[in-house]
Amino acid sequence: MLPVTDQGLVLHARADGPVDAPAVLLLNSLGTDLRMWDDVVEDLARDRRVLRFDKPGHGLSQKAAGPLGIADLGRMALAVMTAAGVPRAHVVGLSIGGQIAMDIARRAPERLDRLVLSNTAARIGTAEAWRARIAAVAETGLDAMAPGVMERWFSARWRSEHPARLALWQTMLARTDAPGYAACCEALAASDLTDACASITAPTLVIAGAEDGATPPDLVRGMADLIPGVRYVLMEGAGHLPCVEDPRAYAALLRAHLG
């Protein structure tokens, strides 16, 4: 466990792997905690220093006192790197984690080696849709919303083949702090990183899932087309969390890109 304090807020982070190895920062999706990466970390941490953290209101991190923006989350991610003694790292971001990674590329390119943007977009959804979700969470709670979210996160085949694992992921989402979840929804409602994409200079891999119901492949490909020199990969049969559905193939993609 690595406690990280950012502007008075205590965040739960982890650092795995050899201390002197090349560093990789993993940034997870809305409604998940750092355990989202467990199966990938098992592979990467053999020869890399792997960092990850829980966003405010997720996992063991404290919840923020007020609204959040993607820039706030980017600052927190950099604080995790600093606390771990990592001046520079490869950064892998999935969904809202991808937007946090783009913010790092924009604000602190000197701290970024290679970039992976997975199942994400320059703009995810509309402000109206996110605020409707915030209202729904306030009215009925995450527990009521969780089954529908699972359909967007995971392919139909994976849900059918792994009912017990699916139940655990649904529980993770349902137990997320509702105000913390809503604060991250507000960050997504206000976020448009279209201009940031065009200015990315780090070698970038973009990953999409063919069965992703949250950030469909066409949306992800549209973002990829904005990034100079990008490599785009479509994972067939995978949903919004390919690091969970097919961690071996996902880790292989990361290794091939990160070197």
PDB file of C-alpha atoms in Angstrom, residues 73-202:
ATOM      1  CA  LEU A  73      -7.244  13.694 -11.661  1.00  0.00           C
ATOM      2  CA  GLY A  74      -4.188  14.255 -13.837  1.00  0.00           C
ATOM      3  CA  ARG A  75      -2.523  16.174 -11.015  1.00  0.00           C
ATOM      4  CA  MET A  76      -3.287  13.284  -8.650  1.00  0.00           C
ATOM      5  CA  ALA A  77      -1.756  10.779 -11.057  1.00  0.00           C
ATOM      6  CA  LEU A  78       1.432  12.835 -11.224  1.00  0.00           C
ATOM      7  CA  ALA A  79       1.436  13.017  -7.414  1.00  0.00           C
ATOM      8  CA  VAL A  80       1.394   9.209  -7.320  1.00  0.00           C
ATOM      9  CA  MET A  81       4.442   9.104  -9.594  1.00  0.00           C
ATOM     10  CA  THR A  82       6.231  11.630  -7.400  1.00  0.00           C
ATOM     11  CA  ALA A  83       5.387   9.760  -4.186  1.00  0.00           C
ATOM     12  CA  ALA A  84       6.770   6.557  -5.714  1.00  0.00           C
ATOM     13  CA  GLY A  85       9.995   8.307  -6.705  1.00  0.00           C
ATOM     14  CA  VAL A  86       9.233   7.952 -10.424  1.00  0.00           C
ATOM     15  CA  PRO A  87      10.175  11.041 -12.456  1.00  0.00           C
ATOM     16  CA  ARG A  88       9.098   9.550 -15.799  1.00  0.00           C
ATOM     17  CA  ALA A  89       6.901   6.627 -16.837  1.00  0.00           C
ATOM     18  CA  HIS A  90       4.987   4.933 -19.580  1.00  0.00           C
ATOM     19  CA  VAL A  91       1.289   5.724 -19.044  1.00  0.00           C
ATOM     20  CA  VAL A  92      -1.633   3.400 -19.825  1.00  0.00           C
ATOM     21  CA  GLY A  93      -5.134   4.805 -19.397  1.00  0.00           C
ATOM     22  CA  LEU A  94      -8.485   3.081 -19.929  1.00  0.00           C
ATOM     23  CA  SER A  95     -11.792   4.974 -20.302  1.00  0.00           C
ATOM     24  CA  ILE A  96     -11.646   7.976 -17.925  1.00  0.00           C
ATOM     25  CA  GLY A  97      -8.112   6.756 -17.246  1.00  0.00           C
ATOM     26  CA  GLY A  98      -7.364   7.442 -20.901  1.00  0.00           C
ATOM     27  CA  GLN A  99      -8.531  11.012 -20.501  1.00  0.00           C
ATOM     28  CA  ILE A 100      -6.322  11.364 -17.417  1.00  0.00           C
ATOM     29  CA  ALA A 101      -3.420  10.027 -19.498  1.00  0.00           C
ATOM     30  CA  MET A 102      -4.140  12.615 -22.205  1.00  0.00           C
ATOM     31  CA  ASP A 103      -4.076  15.331 -19.562  1.00  0.00           C
ATOM     32  CA  ILE A 104      -0.639  14.130 -18.433  1.00  0.00           C
ATOM     33  CA  ALA A 105       0.563  14.191 -22.052  1.00  0.00           C
ATOM     34  CA  ARG A 106      -0.684  17.767 -22.348  1.00  0.00           C
ATOM     35  CA  ARG A 107       0.517  19.200 -19.040  1.00  0.00           C
ATOM     36  CA  ALA A 108       3.678  17.199 -18.308  1.00  0.00           C
ATOM     37  CA  PRO A 109       5.081  15.633 -21.493  1.00  0.00           C
ATOM     38  CA  GLU A 110       8.523  15.551 -19.883  1.00  0.00           C
ATOM     39  CA  ARG A 111       7.218  12.908 -17.441  1.00  0.00           C
ATOM     40  CA  LEU A 112       5.800  10.663 -20.156  1.00  0.00           C
ATOM     41  CA  ASP A 113       7.669   8.024 -22.169  1.00  0.00           C
ATOM     42  CA  ARG A 114       5.187   6.003 -24.224  1.00  0.00           C
ATOM     43  CA  LEU A 115       1.402   6.271 -24.114  1.00  0.00           C
ATOM     44  CA  VAL A 116      -1.427   3.728 -24.360  1.00  0.00           C
ATOM     45  CA  LEU A 117      -5.005   4.984 -24.693  1.00  0.00           C
ATOM     46  CA  SER A 118      -7.480   2.139 -24.269  1.00  0.00           C
ATOM     47  CA  ASN A 119     -11.257   2.133 -24.730  1.00  0.00           C
ATOM     48  CA  THR A 120     -11.421   5.900 -24.454  1.00  0.00           C
ATOM     49  CA  ALA A 121     -12.079   9.003 -26.537  1.00  0.00           C
ATOM     50  CA  ALA A 122     -11.360  12.709 -26.630  1.00  0.00           C
ATOM     51  CA  ARG A 123     -14.951  13.226 -25.551  1.00  0.00           C
ATOM     52  CA  ILE A 124     -16.969  10.411 -23.999  1.00  0.00           C
ATOM     53  CA  GLY A 125     -20.731  10.906 -24.154  1.00  0.00           C
ATOM     54  CA  THR A 126     -22.451  14.260 -23.748  1.00  0.00           C
ATOM     55  CA  ALA A 127     -22.724  16.597 -20.800  1.00  0.00           C
ATOM     56  CA  GLU A 128     -26.477  15.967 -20.741  1.00  0.00           C
ATOM     57  CA  ALA A 129     -26.022  12.188 -20.603  1.00  0.00           C
ATOM     58  CA  TRP A 130     -23.511  12.404 -17.758  1.00  0.00           C
ATOM     59  CA  ARG A 131     -25.711  14.722 -15.742  1.00  0.00           C
ATOM     60  CA  ALA A 132     -28.654  12.389 -16.281  1.00  0.00           C
ATOM     61  CA  ARG A 133     -26.500   9.592 -14.906  1.00  0.00           C
ATOM     62  CA  ILE A 134     -25.558  11.715 -11.900  1.00  0.00           C
ATOM     63  CA  ALA A 135     -29.253  12.317 -11.223  1.00  0.00           C
ATOM     64  CA  ALA A 136     -30.006   8.595 -11.558  1.00  0.00           C
ATOM     65  CA  VAL A 137     -27.244   7.697  -9.099  1.00  0.00           C
ATOM     66  CA  ALA A 138     -28.611  10.210  -6.602  1.00  0.00           C
ATOM     67  CA  GLU A 139     -32.148   8.849  -6.997  1.00  0.00           C
ATOM     68  CA  THR A 140     -31.651   5.076  -7.116  1.00  0.00           C
ATOM     69  CA  GLY A 141     -27.987   4.433  -6.248  1.00  0.00           C
ATOM     70  CA  LEU A 142     -25.261   2.551  -8.075  1.00  0.00           C
ATOM     71  CA  ASP A 143     -26.655  -0.834  -7.088  1.00  0.00           C
ATOM     72  CA  ALA A 144     -29.709  -0.320  -9.305  1.00  0.00           C
ATOM     73  CA  MET A 145     -27.569   0.892 -12.199  1.00  0.00           C
ATOM     74  CA  ALA A 146     -24.909  -1.808 -11.989  1.00  0.00           C
ATOM     75  CA  PRO A 147     -26.539  -4.581 -14.102  1.00  0.00           C
ATOM     76  CA  GLY A 148     -26.903  -2.267 -17.097  1.00  0.00           C
ATOM     77  CA  VAL A 149     -23.334  -1.059 -16.736  1.00  0.00           C
ATOM     78  CA  MET A 150     -22.089  -4.660 -16.822  1.00  0.00           C
ATOM     79  CA  GLU A 151     -23.673  -5.044 -20.263  1.00  0.00           C
ATOM     80  CA  ARG A 152     -21.594  -2.113 -21.513  1.00  0.00           C
ATOM     81  CA  TRP A 153     -18.400  -3.213 -19.776  1.00  0.00           C
ATOM     82  CA  PHE A 154     -18.251  -6.863 -20.825  1.00  0.00           C
ATOM     83  CA  SER A 155     -19.025  -8.807 -23.977  1.00  0.00           C
ATOM     84  CA  ALA A 156     -22.081 -11.070 -23.965  1.00  0.00           C
ATOM     85  CA  ARG A 157     -19.865 -14.135 -24.308  1.00  0.00           C
ATOM     86  CA  TRP A 158     -17.689 -13.197 -21.314  1.00  0.00           C
ATOM     87  CA  ARG A 159     -20.755 -12.482 -19.168  1.00  0.00           C
ATOM     88  CA  SER A 160     -22.197 -15.876 -20.050  1.00  0.00           C
ATOM     89  CA  GLU A 161     -18.961 -17.780 -19.399  1.00  0.00           C
ATOM     90  CA  HIS A 162     -17.961 -16.027 -16.158  1.00  0.00           C
ATOM     91  CA  PRO A 163     -21.097 -15.400 -14.036  1.00  0.00           C
ATOM     92  CA  ALA A 164     -19.238 -15.523 -10.708  1.00  0.00           C
ATOM     93  CA  ARG A 165     -16.578 -13.055 -11.827  1.00  0.00           C
ATOM     94  CA  LEU A 166     -19.299 -10.845 -13.295  1.00  0.00           C
ATOM     95  CA  ALA A 167     -21.021 -10.768  -9.898  1.00  0.00           C
ATOM     96  CA  LEU A 168     -17.822  -9.530  -8.262  1.00  0.00           C
ATOM     97  CA  TRP A 169     -17.345  -6.733 -10.787  1.00  0.00           C
ATOM     98  CA  GLN A 170     -20.953  -5.693 -10.289  1.00  0.00           C
ATOM     99  CA  THR A 171     -20.336  -5.606  -6.534  1.00  0.00           C
ATOM    100  CA  MET A 172     -17.239  -3.442  -7.023  1.00  0.00           C
ATOM    101  CA  LEU A 173     -19.292  -0.877  -8.924  1.00  0.00           C
ATOM    102  CA  ALA A 174     -22.227  -1.005  -6.495  1.00  0.00           C
ATOM    103  CA  ARG A 175     -19.930  -0.390  -3.512  1.00  0.00           C
ATOM    104  CA  THR A 176     -18.297   2.668  -5.063  1.00  0.00           C
ATOM    105  CA  ASP A 177     -19.055   5.859  -3.153  1.00  0.00           C
ATOM    106  CA  ALA A 178     -21.963   7.498  -5.013  1.00  0.00           C
ATOM    107  CA  PRO A 179     -20.754  11.122  -4.585  1.00  0.00           C
ATOM    108  CA  GLY A 180     -17.245  10.028  -5.626  1.00  0.00           C
ATOM    109  CA  TYR A 181     -18.648   8.353  -8.728  1.00  0.00           C
ATOM    110  CA  ALA A 182     -20.750  11.433  -9.494  1.00  0.00           C
ATOM    111  CA  ALA A 183     -17.715  13.716  -9.131  1.00  0.00           C
ATOM    112  CA  CYS A 184     -15.916  11.720 -11.824  1.00  0.00           C
ATOM    113  CA  CYS A 185     -19.048  11.854 -14.004  1.00  0.00           C
ATOM    114  CA  GLU A 186     -18.913  15.645 -13.684  1.00  0.00           C
ATOM    115  CA  ALA A 187     -15.288  15.550 -14.830  1.00  0.00           C
ATOM    116  CA  LEU A 188     -16.309  13.593 -17.931  1.00  0.00           C
ATOM    117  CA  ALA A 189     -19.267  15.894 -18.588  1.00  0.00           C
ATOM    118  CA  ALA A 190     -16.935  18.889 -18.814  1.00  0.00           C
ATOM    119  CA  SER A 191     -14.069  17.195 -20.646  1.00  0.00           C
ATOM    120  CA  ASP A 192     -13.153  17.604 -24.308  1.00  0.00           C
ATOM    121  CA  LEU A 193      -9.560  16.668 -25.131  1.00  0.00           C
ATOM    122  CA  THR A 194      -9.785  16.971 -28.917  1.00  0.00           C
ATOM    123  CA  ASP A 195      -7.111  19.663 -29.061  1.00  0.00           C
ATOM    124  CA  ALA A 196      -4.889  17.719 -26.668  1.00  0.00           C
ATOM    125  CA  CYS A 197      -4.928  14.685 -28.975  1.00  0.00           C
ATOM    126  CA  ALA A 198      -3.423  16.617 -31.863  1.00  0.00           C
ATOM    127  CA  SER A 199      -0.560  17.817 -29.665  1.00  0.00           C
ATOM    128  CA  ILE A 200       0.506  14.391 -28.340  1.00  0.00           C
ATOM    129  CA  THR A 201       4.144  13.717 -29.206  1.00  0.00           C
ATOM    130  CA  ALA A 202       4.729  10.473 -27.287  1.00  0.00           C
TER     131      ALA A 202
END
